Amino acid sequence: MKILLLMPKIFYECWPFPTDFWRCWRKIAGTTLPQLAAVIPEYYCDIFDGNVEKISLSEYKDKLAQYDIIAISVISPAASLNTEITIRMIKKISKDITVILGGHHATFYDRRWIQKGADIVVRREGEETFKAVIAAICNNEDLKGIKGITFKYNDEIIATADRDHILDLDKLPIPAWDKLSLANYKFKLGGKGFTASIETSRGCKHKCIFCCASSMWRYSQRYKSVERVIKEFKYLYKRGIDNIVIADDNFGSNYQRDKRILEGIISENMNVYLWMFCRADLIFNHPDFIELAVKAGLKEVIIGYESLNEEILKKYSKQIEDGMAVENFKDVYKALKQSNVLVFGAFVEDSLSGSNIYRNTMKHHSVCDIAMHQELIPMKGILGYEGLKRRRIIAIDTFYNARYISAYNGRKRNKVSISILERLQSIINGNAFKIMISSNTRHRREILGLYFILFKKLIIATPRKIVNFLICICPWISLKRRQDKIVARYINDRYIDALFRR
């Protein structure tokens, strides 16, 4: 059996801003597929990342045809349409190829993905379940005894009982980074080597209503030992990987352990360059943590501010801990800038809070260098989904996501032309210009790289992208109808047949 672990090639993309712009800019080698490859060393397994691999459509089809099992990671509605197109392509190549799906989106839409053509969905944590599924397929065994999967049997969709979490993450093998072409990931924090990620913990204990990560892991967080994390750092560093992303949702939440990790990096004399997610309250209440992180190699950080309005933060269930207030966000930013750290601020926009974050762009730039705005997509799995559904506030099928189609009924949205200008303003701002004329070459290179990708996405305006854009913004068509039109342009035999003729 030949197995392919796949991030699908991009077929549908919003224009002029991609649905997931920040992921398009940041080419980061994630841990998911290398970790899955590491748990099945006895099988022939390859990894292909369609987000970064330069490959023609005919080569892509030929590659898919080489495998007996294709496993796809689908995390969010932003990736669902491309995943569905890929499944249809695979089944057109051969109905005998087994398609396995996993990830956040697949977990919460498991039955629907089976209806879309997937053969098996691995729910929640994947390593033990995926290994059991591969063994069952290769040995022609029954799937019913495997916990944590959804599949079709005799035209009936069967969901087995959930599998318990792996209690000791140290037992997981080190991800199989040798399966990836790391040269494809151009995320340079200053080092001359390659880029990869490290997962030091898994899960999140917080219950923010806009995030499905905490419900994916059942509102728990498990941690690898300090010794195991340092072992992974040394493994990457010896292989020429010095730009390292700490993939945890909130590194520093286990304060004493995470301090020891940073101290371990320093004591091993690894000249690494770090990028991480952090909470504002951690930095505010523990300034020594950032000082230590900078000594260990911290260059950039994303702070999940979400909003500068305390009432809205309460509606989001975004708790600011240890007596910190919103006005202290500026102190957090100041402390990071004094340490020469490039700061990205994550903000959530939704029609339920009564806020329009783009009207507050100047305020946002008082707490970060670049504001990263993301509209709240109420997909299944977030805490607020069922309430929104009962109140009939959701206007579209949140299985999918297109940037310019609002998810909400009664949405009062700015004119699209103004909206685009405001999105540009969030990126092209006074802080960015200060960086451009500063003496910090690395920060200047980061901003130039961001602008280059932005310009590139703007000028690649294919007829299909332009038509999609016009459908998305058409005021006399209902939101649901707009989405149906976009999906129908891709999910049909005519389009798939056209792909095969290329």
Short mmCIF file of N, CA, C and O in Angstrom, two decimals, residues 298-373:
data_model
loop_
_atom_site.label_atom_id
_atom_site.label_comp_id
_atom_site.label_asym_id
_atom_site.label_seq_id
_atom_site.Cartn_x
_atom_site.Cartn_y
_atom_site.Cartn_z
N LEU A 298 13.54 34.74 20.27
CA LEU A 298 12.24 35.24 19.80
C LEU A 298 12.41 36.45 18.90
O LEU A 298 13.06 37.43 19.26
N LYS A 299 11.80 36.39 17.71
CA LYS A 299 11.86 37.49 16.74
C LYS A 299 10.48 38.06 16.43
O LYS A 299 10.37 39.25 16.16
N GLU A 300 9.47 37.21 16.41
CA GLU A 300 8.12 37.68 16.07
C GLU A 300 7.10 36.97 16.95
O GLU A 300 7.31 35.84 17.38
N VAL A 301 5.98 37.65 17.18
CA VAL A 301 4.95 37.08 18.03
C VAL A 301 3.57 37.52 17.51
O VAL A 301 3.43 38.62 16.97
N ILE A 302 2.58 36.64 17.67
CA ILE A 302 1.19 37.01 17.41
C ILE A 302 0.47 37.07 18.75
O ILE A 302 0.50 36.10 19.52
N ILE A 303 -0.14 38.22 19.02
CA ILE A 303 -0.91 38.40 20.25
C ILE A 303 -2.40 38.37 19.90
O ILE A 303 -2.86 39.16 19.05
N GLY A 304 -3.15 37.50 20.53
CA GLY A 304 -4.59 37.43 20.28
C GLY A 304 -5.34 38.47 21.10
O GLY A 304 -5.92 38.14 22.14
N TYR A 305 -5.35 39.71 20.64
CA TYR A 305 -6.08 40.76 21.35
C TYR A 305 -7.59 40.57 21.17
O TYR A 305 -8.37 40.79 22.08
N GLU A 306 -8.02 40.23 19.97
CA GLU A 306 -9.41 40.00 19.55
C GLU A 306 -10.24 41.29 19.46
O GLU A 306 -10.97 41.50 18.50
N SER A 307 -10.14 42.15 20.48
CA SER A 307 -10.87 43.42 20.46
C SER A 307 -10.23 44.36 21.49
O SER A 307 -9.57 43.90 22.42
N LEU A 308 -10.45 45.65 21.30
CA LEU A 308 -10.00 46.65 22.27
C LEU A 308 -11.15 47.15 23.13
O LEU A 308 -11.04 48.17 23.80
N ASN A 309 -12.26 46.43 23.09
CA ASN A 309 -13.46 46.77 23.86
C ASN A 309 -13.72 45.66 24.87
O ASN A 309 -13.94 44.51 24.50
N GLU A 310 -13.70 46.01 26.16
CA GLU A 310 -13.83 44.99 27.20
C GLU A 310 -15.19 44.30 27.16
O GLU A 310 -15.30 43.11 27.45
N GLU A 311 -16.25 45.04 26.81
CA GLU A 311 -17.58 44.44 26.73
C GLU A 311 -17.63 43.39 25.62
O GLU A 311 -18.24 42.33 25.79
N ILE A 312 -17.00 43.69 24.51
CA ILE A 312 -16.97 42.73 23.40
C ILE A 312 -16.14 41.51 23.80
O ILE A 312 -16.51 40.37 23.49
N LEU A 313 -15.04 41.72 24.49
CA LEU A 313 -14.23 40.59 24.96
C LEU A 313 -15.04 39.68 25.87
O LEU A 313 -14.91 38.45 25.81
N LYS A 314 -15.90 40.25 26.68
CA LYS A 314 -16.76 39.44 27.56
C LYS A 314 -17.74 38.62 26.71
O LYS A 314 -18.00 37.45 27.02
N LYS A 315 -18.29 39.24 25.66
CA LYS A 315 -19.20 38.50 24.78
C LYS A 315 -18.47 37.35 24.09
O LYS A 315 -19.07 36.33 23.79
N TYR A 316 -17.20 37.56 23.81
CA TYR A 316 -16.39 36.51 23.19
C TYR A 316 -15.97 35.44 24.20
O TYR A 316 -15.39 34.42 23.81
N SER A 317 -16.20 35.68 25.49
CA SER A 317 -15.68 34.84 26.59
C SER A 317 -14.16 34.80 26.57
O SER A 317 -13.54 33.81 26.94
N LYS A 318 -13.58 35.89 26.12
CA LYS A 318 -12.13 36.04 26.11
C LYS A 318 -11.72 36.66 27.44
O LYS A 318 -11.89 37.86 27.66
N GLN A 319 -11.22 35.83 28.33
CA GLN A 319 -10.90 36.28 29.67
C GLN A 319 -9.50 36.87 29.73
O GLN A 319 -8.53 36.24 29.29
N ILE A 320 -9.40 38.11 30.26
CA ILE A 320 -8.08 38.70 30.52
C ILE A 320 -7.77 38.42 31.97
O ILE A 320 -8.49 38.84 32.88
N GLU A 321 -6.69 37.71 32.22
CA GLU A 321 -6.42 37.18 33.56
C GLU A 321 -5.52 38.09 34.39
O GLU A 321 -4.85 38.98 33.89
N ASP A 322 -5.57 37.83 35.70
CA ASP A 322 -4.67 38.45 36.68
C ASP A 322 -4.79 39.97 36.73
O ASP A 322 -3.80 40.68 36.87
N GLY A 323 -6.01 40.47 36.61
CA GLY A 323 -6.23 41.89 36.82
C GLY A 323 -5.82 42.80 35.69
O GLY A 323 -5.84 44.02 35.83
N MET A 324 -5.47 42.27 34.55
CA MET A 324 -5.09 43.10 33.41
C MET A 324 -6.32 43.72 32.78
O MET A 324 -7.40 43.13 32.75
N ALA A 325 -6.19 44.93 32.22
CA ALA A 325 -7.28 45.61 31.53
C ALA A 325 -6.87 45.91 30.10
O ALA A 325 -5.69 45.84 29.75
N VAL A 326 -7.86 46.25 29.27
CA VAL A 326 -7.59 46.52 27.85
C VAL A 326 -6.57 47.64 27.68
O VAL A 326 -5.73 47.59 26.76
N GLU A 327 -6.63 48.65 28.53
CA GLU A 327 -5.69 49.76 28.39
C GLU A 327 -4.23 49.32 28.57
O GLU A 327 -3.30 50.02 28.15
N ASN A 328 -4.02 48.15 29.18
CA ASN A 328 -2.66 47.64 29.36
C ASN A 328 -2.10 46.99 28.10
O ASN A 328 -0.91 46.63 28.06
N PHE A 329 -2.94 46.80 27.07
CA PHE A 329 -2.45 46.24 25.81
C PHE A 329 -1.31 47.08 25.24
O PHE A 329 -0.37 46.56 24.65
N LYS A 330 -1.39 48.41 25.42
CA LYS A 330 -0.33 49.28 24.92
C LYS A 330 0.98 49.01 25.63
O LYS A 330 2.06 49.12 25.04
N ASP A 331 0.90 48.68 26.93
CA ASP A 331 2.11 48.36 27.70
C ASP A 331 2.75 47.07 27.18
O ASP A 331 3.97 46.95 27.15
N VAL A 332 1.90 46.12 26.79
CA VAL A 332 2.40 44.86 26.22
C VAL A 332 3.16 45.14 24.93
O VAL A 332 4.28 44.64 24.72
N TYR A 333 2.56 45.95 24.08
CA TYR A 333 3.19 46.29 22.80
C TYR A 333 4.52 47.02 23.04
O TYR A 333 5.54 46.72 22.39
N LYS A 334 4.52 47.95 23.97
CA LYS A 334 5.73 48.71 24.27
C LYS A 334 6.86 47.80 24.75
O LYS A 334 8.01 47.94 24.33
N ALA A 335 6.51 46.86 25.62
CA ALA A 335 7.53 45.94 26.15
C ALA A 335 8.12 45.08 25.04
O ALA A 335 9.34 44.83 25.00
N LEU A 336 7.28 44.63 24.10
CA LEU A 336 7.77 43.81 22.99
C LEU A 336 8.64 44.62 22.04
O LEU A 336 9.66 44.14 21.56
N LYS A 337 8.25 45.87 21.78
CA LYS A 337 9.05 46.70 20.88
C LYS A 337 10.39 47.05 21.50
O LYS A 337 11.41 47.14 20.81
N GLN A 338 10.43 47.23 22.80
CA GLN A 338 11.69 47.50 23.48
C GLN A 338 12.64 46.31 23.37
O GLN A 338 13.86 46.48 23.40
N SER A 339 12.05 45.12 23.19
CA SER A 339 12.86 43.91 23.01
C SER A 339 13.10 43.60 21.54
O SER A 339 13.60 42.53 21.21
N ASN A 340 12.72 44.53 20.66
CA ASN A 340 12.95 44.40 19.22
C ASN A 340 12.21 43.21 18.61
O ASN A 340 12.73 42.51 17.74
N VAL A 341 10.98 42.97 19.09
CA VAL A 341 10.14 41.89 18.59
C VAL A 341 9.09 42.48 17.65
O VAL A 341 8.45 43.49 18.00
N LEU A 342 8.91 41.87 16.48
CA LEU A 342 7.87 42.30 15.55
C LEU A 342 6.53 41.75 16.04
O LEU A 342 6.42 40.54 16.30
N VAL A 343 5.52 42.62 16.16
CA VAL A 343 4.26 42.25 16.82
C VAL A 343 3.10 42.26 15.82
O VAL A 343 2.82 43.27 15.18
N PHE A 344 2.43 41.11 15.71
CA PHE A 344 1.21 40.99 14.94
C PHE A 344 0.05 40.87 15.92
O PHE A 344 0.11 40.07 16.86
N GLY A 345 -0.99 41.66 15.70
CA GLY A 345 -2.17 41.60 16.57
C GLY A 345 -3.33 40.94 15.87
O GLY A 345 -3.70 41.33 14.76
N ALA A 346 -3.91 39.92 16.48
CA ALA A 346 -5.05 39.21 15.90
C ALA A 346 -6.34 39.81 16.45
O ALA A 346 -6.51 39.93 17.67
N PHE A 347 -7.26 40.16 15.53
CA PHE A 347 -8.54 40.76 15.90
C PHE A 347 -9.67 40.02 15.21
O PHE A 347 -9.53 39.57 14.07
N VAL A 348 -10.79 39.91 15.90
CA VAL A 348 -11.97 39.23 15.38
C VAL A 348 -13.02 40.26 15.02
O VAL A 348 -13.26 41.21 15.78
N GLU A 349 -13.66 40.06 13.87
CA GLU A 349 -14.78 40.91 13.47
C GLU A 349 -16.03 40.05 13.34
O GLU A 349 -15.98 38.97 12.76
N ASP A 350 -17.14 40.52 13.88
CA ASP A 350 -18.41 39.84 13.64
C ASP A 350 -19.55 40.83 13.83
O ASP A 350 -19.40 41.86 14.48
N SER A 351 -20.68 40.52 13.26
CA SER A 351 -21.81 41.44 13.31
C SER A 351 -22.57 41.34 14.63
O SER A 351 -23.41 42.18 14.93
N LEU A 352 -22.31 40.33 15.43
CA LEU A 352 -23.06 40.14 16.67
C LEU A 352 -22.59 41.06 17.78
O LEU A 352 -23.36 41.46 18.64
N SER A 353 -21.31 41.39 17.77
CA SER A 353 -20.78 42.24 18.84
C SER A 353 -21.12 43.70 18.63
O SER A 353 -20.94 44.52 19.52
N GLY A 354 -21.59 44.03 17.43
CA GLY A 354 -21.89 45.43 17.13
C GLY A 354 -20.66 46.22 16.75
O GLY A 354 -20.68 47.44 16.68
N SER A 355 -19.53 45.52 16.51
CA SER A 355 -18.29 46.22 16.20
C SER A 355 -17.92 46.06 14.74
O SER A 355 -18.30 45.11 14.09
N ASN A 356 -17.21 47.04 14.25
CA ASN A 356 -16.60 46.92 12.93
C ASN A 356 -15.13 47.25 13.14
O ASN A 356 -14.76 48.41 13.30
N ILE A 357 -14.30 46.25 13.15
CA ILE A 357 -12.92 46.47 13.56
C ILE A 357 -12.18 47.40 12.62
O ILE A 357 -11.24 48.06 13.02
N TYR A 358 -12.60 47.48 11.37
CA TYR A 358 -11.87 48.32 10.44
C TYR A 358 -12.02 49.80 10.76
O TYR A 358 -11.19 50.61 10.37
N ARG A 359 -13.09 50.16 11.45
CA ARG A 359 -13.24 51.55 11.87
C ARG A 359 -12.27 51.88 13.00
O ARG A 359 -12.06 53.04 13.32
N ASN A 360 -11.69 50.86 13.59
CA ASN A 360 -10.78 51.07 14.71
C ASN A 360 -9.34 50.75 14.35
O ASN A 360 -8.53 50.45 15.22
N THR A 361 -9.03 50.83 13.04
CA THR A 361 -7.70 50.42 12.59
C THR A 361 -6.60 51.21 13.27
O THR A 361 -5.59 50.64 13.69
N MET A 362 -6.77 52.52 13.41
CA MET A 362 -5.74 53.33 14.04
C MET A 362 -5.52 52.92 15.49
O MET A 362 -4.39 52.88 15.98
N LYS A 363 -6.62 52.58 16.20
CA LYS A 363 -6.48 52.11 17.58
C LYS A 363 -5.72 50.79 17.62
O LYS A 363 -4.89 50.56 18.49
N HIS A 364 -6.01 49.92 16.67
CA HIS A 364 -5.34 48.62 16.65
C HIS A 364 -3.84 48.78 16.47
O HIS A 364 -3.05 48.02 17.03
N HIS A 365 -3.44 49.78 15.71
CA HIS A 365 -2.02 49.97 15.48
C HIS A 365 -1.31 50.61 16.66
O HIS A 365 -0.10 50.82 16.63
N SER A 366 -2.05 50.92 17.71
CA SER A 366 -1.41 51.37 18.95
C SER A 366 -0.95 50.20 19.79
O SER A 366 -0.24 50.39 20.78
N VAL A 367 -1.34 48.96 19.39
CA VAL A 367 -0.96 47.78 20.18
C VAL A 367 -0.21 46.73 19.34
O VAL A 367 0.12 45.67 19.85
N CYS A 368 0.03 47.02 18.06
CA CYS A 368 0.75 46.05 17.24
C CYS A 368 1.32 46.75 16.01
O CYS A 368 0.92 47.86 15.66
N ASP A 369 2.25 46.08 15.34
CA ASP A 369 2.81 46.60 14.10
C ASP A 369 1.87 46.35 12.92
O ASP A 369 1.66 47.22 12.09
N ILE A 370 1.34 45.14 12.85
CA ILE A 370 0.43 44.75 11.79
C ILE A 370 -0.82 44.13 12.42
O ILE A 370 -0.71 43.21 13.24
N ALA A 371 -1.99 44.65 12.06
CA ALA A 371 -3.25 44.09 12.56
C ALA A 371 -3.74 43.00 11.62
O ALA A 371 -3.87 43.22 10.42
N MET A 372 -4.01 41.83 12.17
CA MET A 372 -4.51 40.69 11.40
C MET A 372 -5.99 40.54 11.68
O MET A 372 -6.38 40.09 12.76
N HIS A 373 -6.82 40.93 10.73
CA HIS A 373 -8.28 40.93 10.92
C HIS A 373 -8.88 39.65 10.35
O HIS A 373 -8.61 39.28 9.22
#
